[in-house]
């Protein structure tokens, strides 16, 4: 069933069965350039969607959207896998083509920095929780 929220089909693919993929493991969300093959999806629309879904600053959203359009993809950020899958589904529902891939070093952005002094608190503000402390 394509409407099953536990089916991440086109969000995660080429999964190596030998590798662990725990929900708290760090992952990236990639914005794919094919997003902009849809006539109604503009850089401005993508940037505002990123601002709404992942609390990304508008200028970062514009920069990363342009990069994906011009270069085929861009890395939106790093979060625990569970958050990546949640954000990815929300972005897909808004016509952004994205993929969730395992973490690799480099590229963390300042707006994603997590205030480690509040790391133990159970804040409801998941957006912008950033790299989840995975540095």
mmCIF file with all atom_site columns, C-alpha atoms in Angstrom:
data_model
loop_
_atom_site.group_PDB
_atom_site.id
_atom_site.type_symbol
_atom_site.label_atom_id
_atom_site.label_alt_id
_atom_site.label_comp_id
_atom_site.label_asym_id
_atom_site.label_entity_id
_atom_site.label_seq_id
_atom_site.pdbx_PDB_ins_code
_atom_site.Cartn_x
_atom_site.Cartn_y
_atom_site.Cartn_z
_atom_site.occupancy
_atom_site.B_iso_or_equiv
_atom_site.pdbx_formal_charge
_atom_site.auth_seq_id
_atom_site.auth_comp_id
_atom_site.auth_asym_id
_atom_site.auth_atom_id
_atom_site.pdbx_PDB_model_num
ATOM 1   C CA . UNK A 1 1   ? 0.000  0.000  0.000   1.00 0.00 ? 1   UNK A CA 1
ATOM 2   C CA . UNK A 1 2   ? 1.559  3.295  -1.141  1.00 0.00 ? 2   UNK A CA 1
ATOM 3   C CA . UNK A 1 3   ? -0.152 5.242  1.649   1.00 0.00 ? 3   UNK A CA 1
ATOM 4   C CA . UNK A 1 4   ? 1.517  3.262  4.431   1.00 0.00 ? 4   UNK A CA 1
ATOM 5   C CA . UNK A 1 5   ? 3.581  5.737  6.476   1.00 0.00 ? 5   UNK A CA 1
ATOM 6   C CA . UNK A 1 6   ? 6.005  2.940  7.442   1.00 0.00 ? 6   UNK A CA 1
ATOM 7   C CA . UNK A 1 7   ? 6.887  2.386  3.774   1.00 0.00 ? 7   UNK A CA 1
ATOM 8   C CA . UNK A 1 8   ? 9.778  4.711  3.019   1.00 0.00 ? 8   UNK A CA 1
ATOM 9   C CA . UNK A 1 9   ? 10.245 3.186  -0.457  1.00 0.00 ? 9   UNK A CA 1
ATOM 10  C CA . UNK A 1 10  ? 11.623 6.019  -2.531  1.00 0.00 ? 10  UNK A CA 1
ATOM 11  C CA . UNK A 1 11  ? 13.019 7.961  0.451   1.00 0.00 ? 11  UNK A CA 1
ATOM 12  C CA . UNK A 1 12  ? 15.549 5.239  1.240   1.00 0.00 ? 12  UNK A CA 1
ATOM 13  C CA . UNK A 1 13  ? 16.873 2.928  -1.442  1.00 0.00 ? 13  UNK A CA 1
ATOM 14  C CA . UNK A 1 14  ? 19.893 0.759  -2.211  1.00 0.00 ? 14  UNK A CA 1
ATOM 15  C CA . UNK A 1 15  ? 19.835 -0.346 1.424   1.00 0.00 ? 15  UNK A CA 1
ATOM 16  C CA . UNK A 1 16  ? 22.724 -2.594 2.451   1.00 0.00 ? 16  UNK A CA 1
ATOM 17  C CA . UNK A 1 17  ? 21.191 -5.432 4.468   1.00 0.00 ? 17  UNK A CA 1
ATOM 18  C CA . UNK A 1 18  ? 24.504 -5.902 6.286   1.00 0.00 ? 18  UNK A CA 1
ATOM 19  C CA . UNK A 1 19  ? 24.490 -2.380 7.735   1.00 0.00 ? 19  UNK A CA 1
ATOM 20  C CA . UNK A 1 20  ? 22.579 -1.209 10.786  1.00 0.00 ? 20  UNK A CA 1
ATOM 21  C CA . UNK A 1 21  ? 19.964 1.503  10.182  1.00 0.00 ? 21  UNK A CA 1
ATOM 22  C CA . UNK A 1 22  ? 18.729 2.477  13.623  1.00 0.00 ? 22  UNK A CA 1
ATOM 23  C CA . UNK A 1 23  ? 16.188 5.305  13.977  1.00 0.00 ? 23  UNK A CA 1
ATOM 24  C CA . UNK A 1 24  ? 18.600 7.353  16.138  1.00 0.00 ? 24  UNK A CA 1
ATOM 25  C CA . UNK A 1 25  ? 21.541 6.985  13.709  1.00 0.00 ? 25  UNK A CA 1
ATOM 26  C CA . UNK A 1 26  ? 22.556 10.199 11.923  1.00 0.00 ? 26  UNK A CA 1
ATOM 27  C CA . UNK A 1 27  ? 21.321 10.563 8.336   1.00 0.00 ? 27  UNK A CA 1
ATOM 28  C CA . UNK A 1 28  ? 21.192 13.286 5.685   1.00 0.00 ? 28  UNK A CA 1
ATOM 29  C CA . UNK A 1 29  ? 18.322 14.539 3.557   1.00 0.00 ? 29  UNK A CA 1
ATOM 30  C CA . UNK A 1 30  ? 19.244 15.196 -0.073  1.00 0.00 ? 30  UNK A CA 1
ATOM 31  C CA . UNK A 1 31  ? 17.128 17.506 -2.220  1.00 0.00 ? 31  UNK A CA 1
ATOM 32  C CA . UNK A 1 32  ? 17.166 16.100 -5.738  1.00 0.00 ? 32  UNK A CA 1
ATOM 33  C CA . UNK A 1 33  ? 17.414 18.277 -8.836  1.00 0.00 ? 33  UNK A CA 1
ATOM 34  C CA . UNK A 1 34  ? 14.477 16.422 -10.390 1.00 0.00 ? 34  UNK A CA 1
ATOM 35  C CA . UNK A 1 35  ? 12.312 18.412 -7.966  1.00 0.00 ? 35  UNK A CA 1
ATOM 36  C CA . UNK A 1 36  ? 12.495 21.255 -10.453 1.00 0.00 ? 36  UNK A CA 1
ATOM 37  C CA . UNK A 1 37  ? 11.268 19.140 -13.395 1.00 0.00 ? 37  UNK A CA 1
ATOM 38  C CA . UNK A 1 38  ? 7.760  19.883 -12.116 1.00 0.00 ? 38  UNK A CA 1
ATOM 39  C CA . UNK A 1 39  ? 6.598  23.185 -13.673 1.00 0.00 ? 39  UNK A CA 1
ATOM 40  C CA . UNK A 1 40  ? 4.968  24.458 -10.466 1.00 0.00 ? 40  UNK A CA 1
ATOM 41  C CA . UNK A 1 41  ? 8.081  23.882 -8.320  1.00 0.00 ? 41  UNK A CA 1
ATOM 42  C CA . UNK A 1 42  ? 10.342 26.926 -8.322  1.00 0.00 ? 42  UNK A CA 1
ATOM 43  C CA . UNK A 1 43  ? 13.407 27.748 -6.243  1.00 0.00 ? 43  UNK A CA 1
ATOM 44  C CA . UNK A 1 44  ? 11.248 30.151 -4.238  1.00 0.00 ? 44  UNK A CA 1
ATOM 45  C CA . UNK A 1 45  ? 8.606  27.476 -3.600  1.00 0.00 ? 45  UNK A CA 1
ATOM 46  C CA . UNK A 1 46  ? 11.238 24.916 -2.563  1.00 0.00 ? 46  UNK A CA 1
ATOM 47  C CA . UNK A 1 47  ? 12.922 27.422 -0.220  1.00 0.00 ? 47  UNK A CA 1
ATOM 48  C CA . UNK A 1 48  ? 9.641  28.346 1.466   1.00 0.00 ? 48  UNK A CA 1
ATOM 49  C CA . UNK A 1 49  ? 8.780  24.650 1.825   1.00 0.00 ? 49  UNK A CA 1
ATOM 50  C CA . UNK A 1 50  ? 12.150 23.996 3.475   1.00 0.00 ? 50  UNK A CA 1
ATOM 51  C CA . UNK A 1 51  ? 11.549 26.911 5.814   1.00 0.00 ? 51  UNK A CA 1
ATOM 52  C CA . UNK A 1 52  ? 8.122  25.533 6.761   1.00 0.00 ? 52  UNK A CA 1
ATOM 53  C CA . UNK A 1 53  ? 9.051  21.849 7.133   1.00 0.00 ? 53  UNK A CA 1
ATOM 54  C CA . UNK A 1 54  ? 12.575 21.885 8.612   1.00 0.00 ? 54  UNK A CA 1
ATOM 55  C CA . UNK A 1 55  ? 12.725 25.456 9.939   1.00 0.00 ? 55  UNK A CA 1
ATOM 56  C CA . UNK A 1 56  ? 15.532 26.308 7.499   1.00 0.00 ? 56  UNK A CA 1
ATOM 57  C CA . UNK A 1 57  ? 16.393 30.008 7.142   1.00 0.00 ? 57  UNK A CA 1
ATOM 58  C CA . UNK A 1 58  ? 15.066 31.396 3.849   1.00 0.00 ? 58  UNK A CA 1
ATOM 59  C CA . UNK A 1 59  ? 18.491 32.381 2.454   1.00 0.00 ? 59  UNK A CA 1
ATOM 60  C CA . UNK A 1 60  ? 19.822 28.850 3.118   1.00 0.00 ? 60  UNK A CA 1
ATOM 61  C CA . UNK A 1 61  ? 16.736 27.372 1.471   1.00 0.00 ? 61  UNK A CA 1
ATOM 62  C CA . UNK A 1 62  ? 17.250 29.509 -1.626  1.00 0.00 ? 62  UNK A CA 1
ATOM 63  C CA . UNK A 1 63  ? 20.958 28.633 -1.777  1.00 0.00 ? 63  UNK A CA 1
ATOM 64  C CA . UNK A 1 64  ? 20.391 24.890 -1.383  1.00 0.00 ? 64  UNK A CA 1
ATOM 65  C CA . UNK A 1 65  ? 17.429 24.860 -3.781  1.00 0.00 ? 65  UNK A CA 1
ATOM 66  C CA . UNK A 1 66  ? 19.454 26.665 -6.453  1.00 0.00 ? 66  UNK A CA 1
ATOM 67  C CA . UNK A 1 67  ? 22.345 24.277 -5.899  1.00 0.00 ? 67  UNK A CA 1
ATOM 68  C CA . UNK A 1 68  ? 20.080 21.237 -6.314  1.00 0.00 ? 68  UNK A CA 1
ATOM 69  C CA . UNK A 1 69  ? 18.493 22.709 -9.443  1.00 0.00 ? 69  UNK A CA 1
ATOM 70  C CA . UNK A 1 70  ? 21.866 23.547 -11.016 1.00 0.00 ? 70  UNK A CA 1
ATOM 71  C CA . UNK A 1 71  ? 23.908 20.535 -9.824  1.00 0.00 ? 71  UNK A CA 1
ATOM 72  C CA . UNK A 1 72  ? 21.428 17.679 -9.466  1.00 0.00 ? 72  UNK A CA 1
ATOM 73  C CA . UNK A 1 73  ? 21.209 17.559 -5.667  1.00 0.00 ? 73  UNK A CA 1
ATOM 74  C CA . UNK A 1 74  ? 22.090 19.283 -2.425  1.00 0.00 ? 74  UNK A CA 1
ATOM 75  C CA . UNK A 1 75  ? 22.421 18.121 1.167   1.00 0.00 ? 75  UNK A CA 1
ATOM 76  C CA . UNK A 1 76  ? 19.781 19.809 3.321   1.00 0.00 ? 76  UNK A CA 1
ATOM 77  C CA . UNK A 1 77  ? 21.215 18.731 6.649   1.00 0.00 ? 77  UNK A CA 1
ATOM 78  C CA . UNK A 1 78  ? 21.787 16.004 9.190   1.00 0.00 ? 78  UNK A CA 1
ATOM 79  C CA . UNK A 1 79  ? 19.312 14.650 11.715  1.00 0.00 ? 79  UNK A CA 1
ATOM 80  C CA . UNK A 1 80  ? 18.565 11.322 13.382  1.00 0.00 ? 80  UNK A CA 1
ATOM 81  C CA . UNK A 1 81  ? 17.161 8.880  10.804  1.00 0.00 ? 81  UNK A CA 1
ATOM 82  C CA . UNK A 1 82  ? 13.663 9.024  12.311  1.00 0.00 ? 82  UNK A CA 1
ATOM 83  C CA . UNK A 1 83  ? 13.536 12.822 11.848  1.00 0.00 ? 83  UNK A CA 1
ATOM 84  C CA . UNK A 1 84  ? 14.953 12.531 8.325   1.00 0.00 ? 84  UNK A CA 1
ATOM 85  C CA . UNK A 1 85  ? 12.224 10.086 7.378   1.00 0.00 ? 85  UNK A CA 1
ATOM 86  C CA . UNK A 1 86  ? 9.553  12.296 8.923   1.00 0.00 ? 86  UNK A CA 1
ATOM 87  C CA . UNK A 1 87  ? 10.864 15.439 7.219   1.00 0.00 ? 87  UNK A CA 1
ATOM 88  C CA . UNK A 1 88  ? 11.371 13.562 3.952   1.00 0.00 ? 88  UNK A CA 1
ATOM 89  C CA . UNK A 1 89  ? 7.741  12.409 3.878   1.00 0.00 ? 89  UNK A CA 1
ATOM 90  C CA . UNK A 1 90  ? 6.559  15.966 4.581   1.00 0.00 ? 90  UNK A CA 1
ATOM 91  C CA . UNK A 1 91  ? 8.773  17.362 1.811   1.00 0.00 ? 91  UNK A CA 1
ATOM 92  C CA . UNK A 1 92  ? 7.533  14.714 -0.640  1.00 0.00 ? 92  UNK A CA 1
ATOM 93  C CA . UNK A 1 93  ? 3.913  15.576 0.153   1.00 0.00 ? 93  UNK A CA 1
ATOM 94  C CA . UNK A 1 94  ? 4.794  19.127 -0.919  1.00 0.00 ? 94  UNK A CA 1
ATOM 95  C CA . UNK A 1 95  ? 6.309  17.970 -4.250  1.00 0.00 ? 95  UNK A CA 1
ATOM 96  C CA . UNK A 1 96  ? 9.987  18.118 -3.285  1.00 0.00 ? 96  UNK A CA 1
ATOM 97  C CA . UNK A 1 97  ? 11.962 15.061 -4.429  1.00 0.00 ? 97  UNK A CA 1
ATOM 98  C CA . UNK A 1 98  ? 14.337 14.000 -1.682  1.00 0.00 ? 98  UNK A CA 1
ATOM 99  C CA . UNK A 1 99  ? 16.316 11.023 -0.407  1.00 0.00 ? 99  UNK A CA 1
ATOM 100 C CA . UNK A 1 100 ? 17.445 9.965  3.046   1.00 0.00 ? 100 UNK A CA 1
ATOM 101 C CA . UNK A 1 101 ? 21.005 8.612  3.148   1.00 0.00 ? 101 UNK A CA 1
ATOM 102 C CA . UNK A 1 102 ? 23.411 7.512  5.908   1.00 0.00 ? 102 UNK A CA 1
ATOM 103 C CA . UNK A 1 103 ? 25.590 10.141 7.568   1.00 0.00 ? 103 UNK A CA 1
ATOM 104 C CA . UNK A 1 104 ? 29.039 11.057 6.320   1.00 0.00 ? 104 UNK A CA 1
ATOM 105 C CA . UNK A 1 105 ? 31.397 13.649 7.804   1.00 0.00 ? 105 UNK A CA 1
ATOM 106 C CA . UNK A 1 106 ? 31.343 17.299 6.782   1.00 0.00 ? 106 UNK A CA 1
ATOM 107 C CA . UNK A 1 107 ? 28.869 19.958 5.801   1.00 0.00 ? 107 UNK A CA 1
ATOM 108 C CA . UNK A 1 108 ? 27.013 20.761 9.019   1.00 0.00 ? 108 UNK A CA 1
ATOM 109 C CA . UNK A 1 109 ? 25.421 24.182 8.866   1.00 0.00 ? 109 UNK A CA 1
ATOM 110 C CA . UNK A 1 110 ? 25.363 26.721 11.686  1.00 0.00 ? 110 UNK A CA 1
ATOM 111 C CA . UNK A 1 111 ? 21.576 27.080 11.769  1.00 0.00 ? 111 UNK A CA 1
ATOM 112 C CA . UNK A 1 112 ? 21.344 23.386 12.650  1.00 0.00 ? 112 UNK A CA 1
ATOM 113 C CA . UNK A 1 113 ? 23.602 23.662 15.700  1.00 0.00 ? 113 UNK A CA 1
ATOM 114 C CA . UNK A 1 114 ? 22.034 22.049 18.721  1.00 0.00 ? 114 UNK A CA 1
ATOM 115 C CA . UNK A 1 115 ? 22.216 23.783 22.062  1.00 0.00 ? 115 UNK A CA 1
ATOM 116 C CA . UNK A 1 116 ? 23.749 20.955 24.058  1.00 0.00 ? 116 UNK A CA 1
ATOM 117 C CA . UNK A 1 117 ? 22.788 22.649 27.342  1.00 0.00 ? 117 UNK A CA 1
ATOM 118 C CA . UNK A 1 118 ? 19.182 21.681 26.571  1.00 0.00 ? 118 UNK A CA 1
ATOM 119 C CA . UNK A 1 119 ? 19.978 18.278 25.091  1.00 0.00 ? 119 UNK A CA 1
ATOM 120 C CA . UNK A 1 120 ? 18.280 16.491 27.959  1.00 0.00 ? 120 UNK A CA 1
ATOM 121 C CA . UNK A 1 121 ? 15.048 18.457 27.678  1.00 0.00 ? 121 UNK A CA 1
ATOM 122 C CA . UNK A 1 122 ? 12.150 17.080 25.709  1.00 0.00 ? 122 UNK A CA 1
ATOM 123 C CA . UNK A 1 123 ? 11.437 20.096 23.560  1.00 0.00 ? 123 UNK A CA 1
ATOM 124 C CA . UNK A 1 124 ? 8.676  19.897 20.959  1.00 0.00 ? 124 UNK A CA 1
ATOM 125 C CA . UNK A 1 125 ? 10.792 21.886 18.506  1.00 0.00 ? 125 UNK A CA 1
ATOM 126 C CA . UNK A 1 126 ? 12.246 19.076 16.393  1.00 0.00 ? 126 UNK A CA 1
ATOM 127 C CA . UNK A 1 127 ? 12.891 21.334 13.421  1.00 0.00 ? 127 UNK A CA 1
ATOM 128 C CA . UNK A 1 128 ? 16.318 22.826 13.597  1.00 0.00 ? 128 UNK A CA 1
ATOM 129 C CA . UNK A 1 129 ? 17.438 20.231 16.110  1.00 0.00 ? 129 UNK A CA 1
ATOM 130 C CA . UNK A 1 130 ? 19.998 19.827 13.442  1.00 0.00 ? 130 UNK A CA 1
ATOM 131 C CA . UNK A 1 131 ? 22.664 17.256 13.427  1.00 0.00 ? 131 UNK A CA 1
ATOM 132 C CA . UNK A 1 132 ? 21.241 15.790 16.637  1.00 0.00 ? 132 UNK A CA 1
ATOM 133 C CA . UNK A 1 133 ? 24.622 16.206 18.273  1.00 0.00 ? 133 UNK A CA 1
ATOM 134 C CA . UNK A 1 134 ? 26.253 13.909 15.694  1.00 0.00 ? 134 UNK A CA 1
ATOM 135 C CA . UNK A 1 135 ? 29.505 15.734 15.009  1.00 0.00 ? 135 UNK A CA 1
#
